[in-house]
Coordinates of C-alpha atoms and ligand atoms in Angstrom, one line a residue:
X307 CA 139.0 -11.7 -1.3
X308 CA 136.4 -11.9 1.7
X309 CA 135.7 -13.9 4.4
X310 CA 136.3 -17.6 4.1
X311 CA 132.5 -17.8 4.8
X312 CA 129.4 -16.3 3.3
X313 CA 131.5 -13.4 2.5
X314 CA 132.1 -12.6 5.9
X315 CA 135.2 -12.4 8.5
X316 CA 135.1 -15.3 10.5
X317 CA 134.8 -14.6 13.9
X318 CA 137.2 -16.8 15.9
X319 CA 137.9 -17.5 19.7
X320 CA 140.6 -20.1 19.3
X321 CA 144.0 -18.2 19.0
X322 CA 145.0 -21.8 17.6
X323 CA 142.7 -22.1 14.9
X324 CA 143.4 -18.4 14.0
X325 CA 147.3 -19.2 13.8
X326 CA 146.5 -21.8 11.5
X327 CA 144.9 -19.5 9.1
X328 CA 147.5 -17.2 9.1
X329 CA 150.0 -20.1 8.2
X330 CA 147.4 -20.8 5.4
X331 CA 147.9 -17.2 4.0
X332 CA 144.7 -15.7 5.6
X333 CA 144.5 -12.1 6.8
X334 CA 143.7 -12.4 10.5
X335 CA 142.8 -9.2 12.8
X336 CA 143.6 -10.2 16.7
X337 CA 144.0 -8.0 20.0
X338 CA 146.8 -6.7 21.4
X339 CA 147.1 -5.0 24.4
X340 CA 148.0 -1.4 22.0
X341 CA 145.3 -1.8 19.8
X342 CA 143.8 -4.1 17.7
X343 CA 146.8 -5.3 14.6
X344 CA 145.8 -6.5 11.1
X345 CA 147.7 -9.8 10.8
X346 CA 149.4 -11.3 8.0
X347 CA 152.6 -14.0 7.2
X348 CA 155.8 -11.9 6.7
X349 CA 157.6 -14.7 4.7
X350 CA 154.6 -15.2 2.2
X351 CA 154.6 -11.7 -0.6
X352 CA 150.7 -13.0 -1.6
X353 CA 149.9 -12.2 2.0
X354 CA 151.3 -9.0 2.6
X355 CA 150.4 -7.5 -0.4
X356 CA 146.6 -8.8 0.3
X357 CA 146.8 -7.1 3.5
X358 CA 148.5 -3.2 2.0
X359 CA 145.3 -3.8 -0.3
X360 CA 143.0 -4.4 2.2
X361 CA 144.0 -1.2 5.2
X362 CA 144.3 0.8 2.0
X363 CA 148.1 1.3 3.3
X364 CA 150.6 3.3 0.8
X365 CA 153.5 1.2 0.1
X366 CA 156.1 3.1 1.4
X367 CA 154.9 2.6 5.2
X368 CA 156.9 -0.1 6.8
X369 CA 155.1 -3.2 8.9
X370 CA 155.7 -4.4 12.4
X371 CA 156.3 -7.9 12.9
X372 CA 154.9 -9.6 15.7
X373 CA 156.6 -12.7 17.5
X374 CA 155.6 -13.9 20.6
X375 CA 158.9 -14.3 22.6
X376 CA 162.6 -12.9 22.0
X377 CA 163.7 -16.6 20.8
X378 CA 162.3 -15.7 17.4
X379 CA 163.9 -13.0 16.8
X380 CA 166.8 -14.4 14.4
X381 CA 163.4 -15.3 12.2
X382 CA 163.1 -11.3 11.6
X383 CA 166.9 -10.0 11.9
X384 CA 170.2 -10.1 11.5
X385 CA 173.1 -8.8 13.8
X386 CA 170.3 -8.0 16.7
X387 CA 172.0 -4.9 18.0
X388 CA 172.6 -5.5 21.7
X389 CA 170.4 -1.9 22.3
X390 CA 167.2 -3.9 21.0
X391 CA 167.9 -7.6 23.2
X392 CA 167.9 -4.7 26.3
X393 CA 165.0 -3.1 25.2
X394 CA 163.0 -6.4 24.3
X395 CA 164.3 -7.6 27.6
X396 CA 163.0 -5.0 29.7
X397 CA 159.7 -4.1 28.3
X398 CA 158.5 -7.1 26.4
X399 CA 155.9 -8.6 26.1
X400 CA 154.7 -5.3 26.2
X401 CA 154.3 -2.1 23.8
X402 CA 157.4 -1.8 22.4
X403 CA 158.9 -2.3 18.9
X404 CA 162.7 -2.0 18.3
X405 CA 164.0 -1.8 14.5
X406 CA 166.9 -3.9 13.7
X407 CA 168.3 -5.2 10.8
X408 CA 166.0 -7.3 8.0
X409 CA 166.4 -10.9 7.7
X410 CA 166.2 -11.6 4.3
X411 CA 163.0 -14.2 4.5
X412 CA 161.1 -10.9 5.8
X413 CA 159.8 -10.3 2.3
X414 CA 161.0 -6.4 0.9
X415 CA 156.8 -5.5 1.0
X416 CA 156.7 -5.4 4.9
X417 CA 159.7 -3.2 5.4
X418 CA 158.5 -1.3 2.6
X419 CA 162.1 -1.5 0.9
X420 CA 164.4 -0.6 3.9
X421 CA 167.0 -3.0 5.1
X422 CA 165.5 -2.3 8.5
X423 CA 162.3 -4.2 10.2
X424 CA 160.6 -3.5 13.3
X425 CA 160.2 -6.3 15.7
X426 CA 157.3 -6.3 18.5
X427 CA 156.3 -9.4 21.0
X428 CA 152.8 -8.4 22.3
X429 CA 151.8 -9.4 26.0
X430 CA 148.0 -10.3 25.0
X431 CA 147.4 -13.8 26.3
X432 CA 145.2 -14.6 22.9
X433 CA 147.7 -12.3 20.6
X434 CA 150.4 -15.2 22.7
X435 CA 148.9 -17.9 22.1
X436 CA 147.6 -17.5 18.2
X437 CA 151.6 -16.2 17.5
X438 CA 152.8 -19.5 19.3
X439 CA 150.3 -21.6 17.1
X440 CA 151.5 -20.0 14.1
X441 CA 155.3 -20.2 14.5
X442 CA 155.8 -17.4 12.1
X443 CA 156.9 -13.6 12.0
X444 CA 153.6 -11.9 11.6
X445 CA 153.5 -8.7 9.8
X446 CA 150.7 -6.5 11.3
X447 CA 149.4 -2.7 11.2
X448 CA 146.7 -1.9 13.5
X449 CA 143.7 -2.8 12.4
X450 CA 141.9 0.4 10.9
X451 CA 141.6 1.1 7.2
X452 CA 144.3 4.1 6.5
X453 CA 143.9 7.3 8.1
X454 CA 141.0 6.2 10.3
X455 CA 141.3 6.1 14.3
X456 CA 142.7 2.8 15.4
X457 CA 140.7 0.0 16.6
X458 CA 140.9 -1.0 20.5
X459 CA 137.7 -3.2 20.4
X460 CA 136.9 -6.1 17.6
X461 CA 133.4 -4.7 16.5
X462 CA 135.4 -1.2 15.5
X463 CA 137.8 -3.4 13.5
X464 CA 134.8 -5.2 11.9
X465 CA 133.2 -1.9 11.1
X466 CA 135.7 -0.7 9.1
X467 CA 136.6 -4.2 7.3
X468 CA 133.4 -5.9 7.5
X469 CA 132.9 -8.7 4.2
X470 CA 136.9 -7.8 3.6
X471 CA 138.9 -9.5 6.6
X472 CA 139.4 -13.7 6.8
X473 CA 138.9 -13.5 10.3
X474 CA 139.3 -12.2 13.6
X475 CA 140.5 -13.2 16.6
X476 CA 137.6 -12.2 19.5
X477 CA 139.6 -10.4 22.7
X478 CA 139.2 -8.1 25.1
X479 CA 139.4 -4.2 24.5
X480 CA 142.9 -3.5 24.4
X481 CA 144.4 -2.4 27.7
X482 CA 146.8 0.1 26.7
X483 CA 145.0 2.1 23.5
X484 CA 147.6 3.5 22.2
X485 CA 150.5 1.9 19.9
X486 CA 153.7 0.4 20.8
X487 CA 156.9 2.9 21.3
X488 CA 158.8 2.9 18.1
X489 CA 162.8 2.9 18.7
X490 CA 165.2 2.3 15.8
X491 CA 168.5 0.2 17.5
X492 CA 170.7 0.9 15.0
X493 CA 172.5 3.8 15.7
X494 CA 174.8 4.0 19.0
X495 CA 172.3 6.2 21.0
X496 CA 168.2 5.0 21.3
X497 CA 166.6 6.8 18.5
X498 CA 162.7 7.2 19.1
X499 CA 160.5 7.0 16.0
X500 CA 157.1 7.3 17.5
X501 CA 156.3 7.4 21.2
X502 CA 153.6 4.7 22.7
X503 CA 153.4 2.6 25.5
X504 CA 156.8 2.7 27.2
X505 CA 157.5 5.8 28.1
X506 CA 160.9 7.9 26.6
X507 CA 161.6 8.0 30.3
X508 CA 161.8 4.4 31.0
X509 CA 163.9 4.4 27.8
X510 CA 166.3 7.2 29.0
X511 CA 166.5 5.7 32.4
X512 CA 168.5 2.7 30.8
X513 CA 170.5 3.7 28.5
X514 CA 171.2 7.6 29.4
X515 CA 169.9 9.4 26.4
X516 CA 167.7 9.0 23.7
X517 CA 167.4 10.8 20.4
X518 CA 163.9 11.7 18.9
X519 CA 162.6 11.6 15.3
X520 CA 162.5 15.5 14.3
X521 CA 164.5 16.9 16.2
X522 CA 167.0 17.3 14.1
X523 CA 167.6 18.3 10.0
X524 CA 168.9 15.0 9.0
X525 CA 167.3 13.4 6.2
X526 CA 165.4 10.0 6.8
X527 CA 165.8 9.7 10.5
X528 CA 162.0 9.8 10.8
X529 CA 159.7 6.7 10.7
X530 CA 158.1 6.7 7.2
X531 CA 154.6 6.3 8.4
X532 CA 154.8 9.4 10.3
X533 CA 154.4 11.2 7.0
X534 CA 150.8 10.3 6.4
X535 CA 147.6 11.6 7.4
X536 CA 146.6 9.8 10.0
X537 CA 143.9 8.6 13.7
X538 CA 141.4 10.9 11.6
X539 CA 137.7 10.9 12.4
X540 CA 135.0 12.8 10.5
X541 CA 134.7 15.1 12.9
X542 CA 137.0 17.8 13.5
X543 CA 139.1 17.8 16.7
X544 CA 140.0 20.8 18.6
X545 CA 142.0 20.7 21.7
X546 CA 142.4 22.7 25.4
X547 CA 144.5 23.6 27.5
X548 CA 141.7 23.4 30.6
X549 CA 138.8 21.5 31.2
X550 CA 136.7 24.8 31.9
X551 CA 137.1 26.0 28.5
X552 CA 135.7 22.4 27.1
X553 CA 132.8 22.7 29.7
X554 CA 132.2 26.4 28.6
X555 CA 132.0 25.5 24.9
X556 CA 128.5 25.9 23.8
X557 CA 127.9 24.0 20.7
X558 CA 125.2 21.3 19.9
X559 CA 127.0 17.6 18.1
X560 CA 130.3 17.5 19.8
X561 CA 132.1 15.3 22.2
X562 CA 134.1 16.8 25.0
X563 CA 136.7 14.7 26.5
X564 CA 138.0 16.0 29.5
X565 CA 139.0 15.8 33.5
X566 CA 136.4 17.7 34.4
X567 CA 133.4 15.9 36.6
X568 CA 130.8 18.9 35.2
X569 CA 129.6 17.9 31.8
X570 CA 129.0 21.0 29.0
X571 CA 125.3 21.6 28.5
X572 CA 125.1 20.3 25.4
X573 CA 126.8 17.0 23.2
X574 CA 128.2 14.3 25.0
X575 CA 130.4 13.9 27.2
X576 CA 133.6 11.5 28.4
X577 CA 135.4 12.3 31.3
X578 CA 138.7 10.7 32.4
X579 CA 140.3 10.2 35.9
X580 CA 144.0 9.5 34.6
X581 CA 146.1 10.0 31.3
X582 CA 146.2 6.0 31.1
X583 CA 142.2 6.2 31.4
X584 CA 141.6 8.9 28.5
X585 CA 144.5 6.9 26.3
X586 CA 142.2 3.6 26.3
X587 CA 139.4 5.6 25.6
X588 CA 140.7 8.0 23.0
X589 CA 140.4 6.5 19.9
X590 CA 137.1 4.4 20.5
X591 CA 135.7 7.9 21.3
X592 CA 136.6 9.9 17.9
X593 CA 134.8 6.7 16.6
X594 CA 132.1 7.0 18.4
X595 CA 131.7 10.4 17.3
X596 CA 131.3 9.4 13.8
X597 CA 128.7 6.3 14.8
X598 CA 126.6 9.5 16.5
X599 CA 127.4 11.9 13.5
X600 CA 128.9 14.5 15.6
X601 CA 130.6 17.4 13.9
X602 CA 133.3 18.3 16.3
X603 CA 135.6 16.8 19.5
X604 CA 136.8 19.4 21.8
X605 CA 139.7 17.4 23.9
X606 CA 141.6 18.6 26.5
X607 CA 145.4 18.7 26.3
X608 CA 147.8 16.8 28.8
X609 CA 151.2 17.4 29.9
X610 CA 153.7 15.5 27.5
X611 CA 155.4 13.3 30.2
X612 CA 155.3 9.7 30.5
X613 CA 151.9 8.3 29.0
X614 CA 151.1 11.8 28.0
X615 CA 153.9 11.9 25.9
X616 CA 152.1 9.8 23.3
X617 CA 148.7 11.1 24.0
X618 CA 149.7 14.3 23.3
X619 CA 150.8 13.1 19.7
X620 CA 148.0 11.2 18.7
X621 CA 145.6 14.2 20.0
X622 CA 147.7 16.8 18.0
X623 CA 147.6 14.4 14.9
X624 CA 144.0 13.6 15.2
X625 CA 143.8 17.7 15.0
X626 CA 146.2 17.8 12.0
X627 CA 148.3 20.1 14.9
X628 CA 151.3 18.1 13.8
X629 CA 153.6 18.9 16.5
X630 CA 155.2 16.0 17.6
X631 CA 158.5 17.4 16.4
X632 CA 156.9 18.7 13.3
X633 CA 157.0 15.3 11.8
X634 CA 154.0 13.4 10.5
X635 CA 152.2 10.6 10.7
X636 CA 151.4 6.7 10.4
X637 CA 148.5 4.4 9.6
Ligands
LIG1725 O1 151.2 -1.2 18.9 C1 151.5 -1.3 17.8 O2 152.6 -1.0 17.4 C2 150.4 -1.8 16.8 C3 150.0 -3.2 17.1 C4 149.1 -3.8 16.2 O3 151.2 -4.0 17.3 N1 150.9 -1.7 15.4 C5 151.0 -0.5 14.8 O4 151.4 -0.6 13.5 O5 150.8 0.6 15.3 P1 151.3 0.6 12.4 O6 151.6 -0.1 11.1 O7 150.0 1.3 12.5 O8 152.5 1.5 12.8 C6 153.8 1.1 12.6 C7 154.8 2.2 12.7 C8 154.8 3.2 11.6 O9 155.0 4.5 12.1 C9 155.9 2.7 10.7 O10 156.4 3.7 9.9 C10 156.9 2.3 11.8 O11 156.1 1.6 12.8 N2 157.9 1.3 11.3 C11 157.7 0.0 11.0 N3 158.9 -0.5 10.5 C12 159.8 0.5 10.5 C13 161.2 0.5 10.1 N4 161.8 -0.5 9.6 N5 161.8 1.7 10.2 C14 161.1 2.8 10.7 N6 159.8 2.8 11.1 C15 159.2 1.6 11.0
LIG1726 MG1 148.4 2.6 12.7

């Protein structure tokens, strides 16, 4: 199904109105302050099989849902573990998704079959305000079709779903640009399923330890998404360990991201002051790459601490490295 007009997504700058189509059934793309989600009603099956459709998302890949504030949760799950009201308490709003037990009007699509869901309460004042207008558990990927970069701005979500998508909720870039720290709560230590915008740190500084997805030979203790292909541009990406070796790179159609002030002599160039400066500007880069046809991305590596943590596994996966842990990827 398109647009509800001419075909088209409707663009939208009432988080109201856009609540109300999402209680209607539509599929409604709105900011975060991760990156842009692909929203959809988690009670309704029409919906959330419309939307799997739509990204192009295999059907073994588990949703988020999205609530805006912890009083929902006993919409999404049952017997909250007392790990995920601490977590949510601490760092939400904000990038964080614990996974707790399913409530049964969470319909089996979203969680992909598991008895588990994963529960997020986004801090973007319009992603707020168009969750409190809906009054429902929203189910929402980011907004990219499968396997693509994700979207931090809403004219990258509207190239990839241009004529597909109901509407979309107009916002700002997203502040963070990179997705939500995955924890499942339902084992007795913190288990990390993919790390994003709260840093393991944080996560170990409250509860003493925490586990991470990989690290060990146990079957299914990794988050399902994590085994597909995944934040892929055209181009290819190549990483570095120092900014002198992307500046010394002489190749035409590439883009370099790096710390260093000195662009290369040729391609284009992207330099970042901080990890949190190249993370917002990561993926809206390996886009822009393919808007300018460029044929390679030469990026430079950062240390895997705090920020860098997740950086450092969405670089490696947009390079098909794969070595967060060895595990794979989500969509
Ligand atoms: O920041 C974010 O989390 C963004 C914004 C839109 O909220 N959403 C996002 O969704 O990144 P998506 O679908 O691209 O990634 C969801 C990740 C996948 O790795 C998926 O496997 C994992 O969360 N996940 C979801 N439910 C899960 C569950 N019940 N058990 C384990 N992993 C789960
Ligand atoms: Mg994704």
């Amino acid at each position: 199904m398109g647009g509800l007009l001419m075909g088209r997504p409707e663009l939208c700058y009432e988080p109201v109105r856009a609540g109300e189509l999402l209680k209607n059934g539509c599929l409604v793309a709105f900011p975060t302050e991760t990156v842009y989600g692909l929203g959809a009603d988690a009670t309704s099956h029409k919906a959330v099989s419309r939307l799997f459709a739509l990204k192009g998302r295999p059907s073994n890949n588990p949703l988020i849902v999205h609530i805006a504030a912890i009083e929902q949760i006993d919409q999404v799950g049952i017997n909250i573990p007392e790990m995920a009201i601490t977590l949510l308490r601490k760092f939400s709003p904000g990038p964080i998704t614990v996974v707790v037990p399913k409530h049964p009007s969470i319909v089996p699509g979203v969680t992909a079959g598991l008895e588990t869901v994963g529960v997020r309460i986004p801090d973007d004042p319009q992603a707020q305000a168009m969750l409190r207008a809906a009054q429902l558990p929203i189910a929402a990927p980011s907004a990219n079709r499968s396997g693509r970069p994700s979207c931090t701005t809403y004219q990258s979500v509207l190239e990839d779903f241009d004529g597909d998508l109901d509407a979309i909720l107009i916002g700002q870039s997203s502040r963070i640009g990179l997705e939500s720290t995955v924890v499942d709560c339902t084992r007795s230590i913190p288990h990390l399923l993919r790390p994003g915008g709260v840093p393991i740190e944080h996560i170990r500084g409250l509860f003493g330890s925490v586990t991470v997805a990989g690290t060990s030979v146990e079957p299914n203790e990794n988050s399902p998404g994590r085994l597909h292909p995944h934040y892929r541009p055209k181009a290819s990406v190549h990483l570095f360990n120092h900014p002198e070796e992307v500046v010394a790179t002489r190749q035409s159609a590439y883009l370099a991201l790096t710390s260093h002030a000195r662009a290369p002599e040729f391609g284009w160039h992207c330099t970042f002051s901080s990890i949190d400066e190249y993370a917002r500007a990561f993926y809206e880069a390996l886009r822009e790459t393919d808007r300018r046809e460029l044929s390679r991305v030469l990026c430079q590596r950062v240390p895997p601490v705090g920020a860098g943590l997740a950086l450092m596994d969405r670089l490696e996966r947009a390079a098909d490295v794969r070595s967060f842990h060895g595990s794979a990827s989500d969509s």
